[in-house]
mmCIF file of C-alpha atoms and ligand atoms in Angstrom:
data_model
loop_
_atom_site.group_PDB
_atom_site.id
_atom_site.type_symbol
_atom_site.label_atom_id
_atom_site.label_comp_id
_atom_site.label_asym_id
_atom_site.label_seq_id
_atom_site.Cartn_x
_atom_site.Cartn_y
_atom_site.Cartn_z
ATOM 1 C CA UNK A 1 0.000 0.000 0.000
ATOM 2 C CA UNK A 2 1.463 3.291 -0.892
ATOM 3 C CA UNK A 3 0.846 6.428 1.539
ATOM 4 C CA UNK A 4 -0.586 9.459 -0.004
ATOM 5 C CA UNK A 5 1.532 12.526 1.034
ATOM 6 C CA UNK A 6 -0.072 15.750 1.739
ATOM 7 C CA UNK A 7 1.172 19.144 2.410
ATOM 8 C CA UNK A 8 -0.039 21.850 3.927
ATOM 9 C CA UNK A 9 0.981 25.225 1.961
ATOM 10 C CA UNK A 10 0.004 27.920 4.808
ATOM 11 C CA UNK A 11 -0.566 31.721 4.086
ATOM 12 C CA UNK A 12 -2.380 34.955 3.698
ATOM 13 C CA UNK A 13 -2.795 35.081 0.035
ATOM 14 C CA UNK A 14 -4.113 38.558 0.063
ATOM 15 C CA UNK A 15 -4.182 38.281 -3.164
ATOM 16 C CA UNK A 16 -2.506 34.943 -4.385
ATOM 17 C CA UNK A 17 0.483 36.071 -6.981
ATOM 18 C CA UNK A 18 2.079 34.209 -9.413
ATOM 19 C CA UNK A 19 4.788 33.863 -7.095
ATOM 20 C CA UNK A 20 2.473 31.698 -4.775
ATOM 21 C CA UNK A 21 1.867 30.195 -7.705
ATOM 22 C CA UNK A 22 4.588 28.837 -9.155
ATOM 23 C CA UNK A 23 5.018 27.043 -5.281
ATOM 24 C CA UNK A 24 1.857 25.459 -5.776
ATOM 25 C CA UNK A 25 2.514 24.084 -8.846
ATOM 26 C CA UNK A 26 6.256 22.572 -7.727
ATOM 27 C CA UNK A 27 4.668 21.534 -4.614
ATOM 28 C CA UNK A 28 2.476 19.281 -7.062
ATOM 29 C CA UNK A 29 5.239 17.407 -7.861
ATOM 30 C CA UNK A 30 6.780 16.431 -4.876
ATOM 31 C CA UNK A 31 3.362 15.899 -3.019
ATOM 32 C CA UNK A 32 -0.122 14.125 -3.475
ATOM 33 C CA UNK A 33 -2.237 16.350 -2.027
ATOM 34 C CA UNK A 34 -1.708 20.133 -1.226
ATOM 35 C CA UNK A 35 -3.733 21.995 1.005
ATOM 36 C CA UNK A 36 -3.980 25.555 0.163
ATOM 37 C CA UNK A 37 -5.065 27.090 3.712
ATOM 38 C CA UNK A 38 -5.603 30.332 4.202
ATOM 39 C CA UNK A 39 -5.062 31.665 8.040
ATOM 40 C CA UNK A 40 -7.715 34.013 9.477
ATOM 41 C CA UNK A 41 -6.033 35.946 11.118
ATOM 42 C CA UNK A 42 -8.311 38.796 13.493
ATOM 43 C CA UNK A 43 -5.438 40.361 13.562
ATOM 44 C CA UNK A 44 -5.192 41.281 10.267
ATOM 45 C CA UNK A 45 -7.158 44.133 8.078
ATOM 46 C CA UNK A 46 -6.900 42.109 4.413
ATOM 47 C CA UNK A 47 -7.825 43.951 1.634
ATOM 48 C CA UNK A 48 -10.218 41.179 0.435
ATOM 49 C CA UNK A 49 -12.288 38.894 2.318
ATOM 50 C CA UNK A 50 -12.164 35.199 3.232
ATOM 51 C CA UNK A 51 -14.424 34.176 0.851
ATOM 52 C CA UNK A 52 -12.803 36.264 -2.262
ATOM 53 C CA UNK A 53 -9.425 34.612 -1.091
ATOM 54 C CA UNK A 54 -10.845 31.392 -1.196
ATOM 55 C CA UNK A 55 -12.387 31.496 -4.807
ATOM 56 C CA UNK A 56 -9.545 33.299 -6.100
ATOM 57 C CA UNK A 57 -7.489 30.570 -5.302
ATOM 58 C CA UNK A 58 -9.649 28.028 -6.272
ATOM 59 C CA UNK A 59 -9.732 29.709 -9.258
ATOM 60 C CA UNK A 60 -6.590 30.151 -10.083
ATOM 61 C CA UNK A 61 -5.324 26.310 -9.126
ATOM 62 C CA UNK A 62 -8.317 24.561 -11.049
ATOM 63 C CA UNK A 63 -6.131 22.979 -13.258
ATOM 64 C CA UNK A 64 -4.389 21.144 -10.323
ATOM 65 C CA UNK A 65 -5.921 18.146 -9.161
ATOM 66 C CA UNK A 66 -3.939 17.792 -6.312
ATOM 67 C CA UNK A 67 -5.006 21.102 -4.725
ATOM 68 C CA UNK A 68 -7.508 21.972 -2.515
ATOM 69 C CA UNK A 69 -8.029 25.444 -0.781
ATOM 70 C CA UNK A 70 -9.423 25.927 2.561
ATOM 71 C CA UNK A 71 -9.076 28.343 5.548
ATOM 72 C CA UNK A 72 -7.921 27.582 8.943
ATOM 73 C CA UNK A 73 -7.828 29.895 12.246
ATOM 74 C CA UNK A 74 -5.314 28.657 15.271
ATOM 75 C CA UNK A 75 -1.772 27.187 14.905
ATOM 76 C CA UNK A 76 -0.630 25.688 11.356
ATOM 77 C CA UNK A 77 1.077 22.560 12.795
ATOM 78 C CA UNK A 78 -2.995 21.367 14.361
ATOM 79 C CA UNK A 79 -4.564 22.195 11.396
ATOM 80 C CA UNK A 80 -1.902 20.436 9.680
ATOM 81 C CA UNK A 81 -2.232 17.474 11.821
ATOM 82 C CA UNK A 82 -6.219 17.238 11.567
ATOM 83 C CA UNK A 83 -5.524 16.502 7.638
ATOM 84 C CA UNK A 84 -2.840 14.081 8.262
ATOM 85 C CA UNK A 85 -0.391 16.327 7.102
ATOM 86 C CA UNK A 86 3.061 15.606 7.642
ATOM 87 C CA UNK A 87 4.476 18.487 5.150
ATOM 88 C CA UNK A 88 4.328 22.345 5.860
ATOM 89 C CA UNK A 89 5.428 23.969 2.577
ATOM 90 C CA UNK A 90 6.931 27.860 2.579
ATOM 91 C CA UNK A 91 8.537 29.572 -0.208
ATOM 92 C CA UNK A 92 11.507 31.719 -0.008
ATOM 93 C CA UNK A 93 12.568 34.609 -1.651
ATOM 94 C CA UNK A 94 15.217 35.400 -0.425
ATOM 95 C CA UNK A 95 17.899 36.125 2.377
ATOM 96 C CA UNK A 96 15.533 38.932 4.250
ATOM 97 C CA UNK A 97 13.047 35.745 4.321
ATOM 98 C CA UNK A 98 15.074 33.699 6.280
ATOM 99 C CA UNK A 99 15.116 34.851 9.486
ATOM 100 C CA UNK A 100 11.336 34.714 10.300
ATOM 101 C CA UNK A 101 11.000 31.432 8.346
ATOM 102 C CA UNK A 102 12.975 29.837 10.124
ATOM 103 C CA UNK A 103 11.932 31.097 13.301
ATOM 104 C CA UNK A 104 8.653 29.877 12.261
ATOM 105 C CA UNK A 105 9.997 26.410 11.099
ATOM 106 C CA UNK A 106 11.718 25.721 14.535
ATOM 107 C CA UNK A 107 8.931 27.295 16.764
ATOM 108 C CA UNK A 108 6.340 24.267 14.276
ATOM 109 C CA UNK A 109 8.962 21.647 14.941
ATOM 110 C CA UNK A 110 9.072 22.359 18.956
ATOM 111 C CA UNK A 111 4.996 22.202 18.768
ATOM 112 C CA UNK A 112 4.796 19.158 16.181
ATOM 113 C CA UNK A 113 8.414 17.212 15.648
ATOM 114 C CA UNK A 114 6.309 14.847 12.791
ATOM 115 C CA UNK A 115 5.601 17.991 10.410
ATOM 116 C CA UNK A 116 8.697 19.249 8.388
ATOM 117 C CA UNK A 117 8.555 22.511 6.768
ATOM 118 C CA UNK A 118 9.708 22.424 3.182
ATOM 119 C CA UNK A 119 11.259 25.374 2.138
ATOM 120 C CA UNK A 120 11.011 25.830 -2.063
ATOM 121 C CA UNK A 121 12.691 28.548 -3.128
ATOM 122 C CA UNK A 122 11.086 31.071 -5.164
ATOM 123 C CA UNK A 123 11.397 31.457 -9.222
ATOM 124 C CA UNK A 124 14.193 33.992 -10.418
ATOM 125 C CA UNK A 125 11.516 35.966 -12.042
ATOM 126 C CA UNK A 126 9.235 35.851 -9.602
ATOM 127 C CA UNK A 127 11.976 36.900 -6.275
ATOM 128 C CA UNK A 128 10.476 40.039 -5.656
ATOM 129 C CA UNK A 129 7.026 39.507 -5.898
ATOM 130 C CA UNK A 130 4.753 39.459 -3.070
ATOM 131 C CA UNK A 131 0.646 40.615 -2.211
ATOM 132 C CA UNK A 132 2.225 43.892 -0.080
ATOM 133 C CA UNK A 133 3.914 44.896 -3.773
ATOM 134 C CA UNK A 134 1.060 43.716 -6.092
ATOM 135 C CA UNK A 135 -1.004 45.985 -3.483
ATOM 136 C CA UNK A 136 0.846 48.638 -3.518
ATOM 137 C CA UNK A 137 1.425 48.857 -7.603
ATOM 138 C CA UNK A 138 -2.021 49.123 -7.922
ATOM 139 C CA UNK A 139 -2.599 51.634 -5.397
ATOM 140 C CA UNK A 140 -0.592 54.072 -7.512
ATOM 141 C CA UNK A 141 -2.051 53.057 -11.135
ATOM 142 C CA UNK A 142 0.928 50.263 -11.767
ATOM 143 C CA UNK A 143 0.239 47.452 -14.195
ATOM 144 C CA UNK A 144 0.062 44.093 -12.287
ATOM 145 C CA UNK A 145 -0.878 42.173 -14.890
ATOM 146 C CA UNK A 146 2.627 40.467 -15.188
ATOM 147 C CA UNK A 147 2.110 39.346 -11.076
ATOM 148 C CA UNK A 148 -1.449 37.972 -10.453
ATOM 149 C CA UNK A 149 -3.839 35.998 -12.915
ATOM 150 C CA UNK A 150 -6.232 38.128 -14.453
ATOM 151 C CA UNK A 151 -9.189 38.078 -12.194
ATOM 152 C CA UNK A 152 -7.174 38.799 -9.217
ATOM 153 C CA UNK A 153 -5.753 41.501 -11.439
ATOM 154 C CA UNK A 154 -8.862 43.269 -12.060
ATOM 155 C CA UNK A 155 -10.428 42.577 -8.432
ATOM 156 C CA UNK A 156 -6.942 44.329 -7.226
ATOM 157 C CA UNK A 157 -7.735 47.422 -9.115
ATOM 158 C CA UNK A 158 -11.342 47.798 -8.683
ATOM 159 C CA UNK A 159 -10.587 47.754 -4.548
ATOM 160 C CA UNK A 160 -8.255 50.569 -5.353
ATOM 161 C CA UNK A 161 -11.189 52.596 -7.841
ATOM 162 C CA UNK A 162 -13.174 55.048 -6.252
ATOM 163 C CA UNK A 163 -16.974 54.633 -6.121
ATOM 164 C CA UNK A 164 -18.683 57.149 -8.053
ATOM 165 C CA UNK A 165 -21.365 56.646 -5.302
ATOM 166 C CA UNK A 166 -18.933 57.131 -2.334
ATOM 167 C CA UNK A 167 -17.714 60.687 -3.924
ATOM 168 C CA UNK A 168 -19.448 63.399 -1.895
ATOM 169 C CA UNK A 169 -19.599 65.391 -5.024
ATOM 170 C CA UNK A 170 -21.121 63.232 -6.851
ATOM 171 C CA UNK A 171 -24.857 64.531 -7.778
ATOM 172 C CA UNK A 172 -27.404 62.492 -6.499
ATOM 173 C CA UNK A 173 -29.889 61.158 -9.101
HETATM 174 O O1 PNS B 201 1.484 34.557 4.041
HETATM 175 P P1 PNS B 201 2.041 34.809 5.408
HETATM 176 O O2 PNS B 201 1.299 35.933 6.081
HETATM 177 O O3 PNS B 201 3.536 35.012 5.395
HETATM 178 O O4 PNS B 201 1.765 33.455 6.261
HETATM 179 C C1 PNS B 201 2.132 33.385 7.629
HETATM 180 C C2 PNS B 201 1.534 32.137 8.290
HETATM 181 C C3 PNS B 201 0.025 32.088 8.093
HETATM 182 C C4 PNS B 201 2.127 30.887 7.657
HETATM 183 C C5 PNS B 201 1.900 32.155 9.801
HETATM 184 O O5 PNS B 201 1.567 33.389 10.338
HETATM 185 C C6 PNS B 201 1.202 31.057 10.603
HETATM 186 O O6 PNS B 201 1.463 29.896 10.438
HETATM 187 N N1 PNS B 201 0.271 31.493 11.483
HETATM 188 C C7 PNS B 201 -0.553 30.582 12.270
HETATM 189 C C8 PNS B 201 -0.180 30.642 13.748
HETATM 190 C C9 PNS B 201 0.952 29.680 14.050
HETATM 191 O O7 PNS B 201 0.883 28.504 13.732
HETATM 192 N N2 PNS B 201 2.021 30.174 14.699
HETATM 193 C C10 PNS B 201 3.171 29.356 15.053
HETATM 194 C C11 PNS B 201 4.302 29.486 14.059
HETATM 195 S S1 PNS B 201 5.133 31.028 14.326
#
């Protein structure tokens, strides 16, 4: 009997990039199943919701069998462990990464010595990419068409378009 490995790939995702991405796909590879699972984090102020998270992931991975996309709240490692996961993925950019991912790996492995974080290192092209950028890009006009899939693209810059019907000088009809 063979056993069917599954990973956990944890994150914000606000938005997914094509950075995330091109883990995912990689991550198909290696694993059987990967778990996209987004952390709610209360924390937090995301620019979109749980639910647009979700289905712009699920969107964007539909071509991948061996991915599903789901959201979690609490620790990684006991989310991780409810799905028989024995594989926390993270991608790395690059040095400035380091420090808090491994931090993060060691404080996982004092809490659950069975999961291993697997570090994948991040595409050339993609080594600079992350949601704070794509966010901030669009904030200021910027093309991001070259960082997110198109939907996310276009859901990016209508959260940064004002609403004709928030203006205060717009007339009222
Ligand atoms: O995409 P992000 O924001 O870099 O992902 C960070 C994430 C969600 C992987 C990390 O914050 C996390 O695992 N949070 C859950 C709480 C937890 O398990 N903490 C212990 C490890 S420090």
């Amino acid at each position: 009997m063979t056993t069917r490995l599954t990973a956990v790939y944890p994150g914000s995702f606000d938005p997914i990039t094509y950075g995330h991405l091109d883990i995912i796909k990689r991550a198909c590879q290696l694993c059987d199943r990967i778990i996209v699972a987004i952390l709610v984090n209360p924390n937090k102020s995301p620019l979109f919701s749980l639910d647009e998270r979700l289905e712009q992931i699920r969107h964007a991975t539909r071509h991948l069998p061996a991915v599903q996309v789901d959201s979690f709240s609490g620790l990684t490692v006991n989310y991780a462990r409810m799905h028989n996961a024995r594989i926390l993925i993270r991608g790395l950019r690059a040095i400035s990464d380091f420090e808090m991912e491994l931090q993060m790996a060691h404080t996982n492995k004092t809490l659950a010595p069975e999961i291993e974080t697997l570090f994948l290192t991040t595409s050339n092209e993609y080594s600079f990419l992350s949601s704070s950028v794509v966010k901030e890009i669009a904030r200021f006009g910027g093309s991001i068409d070259h960082l997110v899939p198109p939907e996310v693209a276009i859901a990016v810059s209508q959260k940064f378009t004002p609403h004709p019907a928030s203006c205060p000088s717009s007339p009222v009809l």
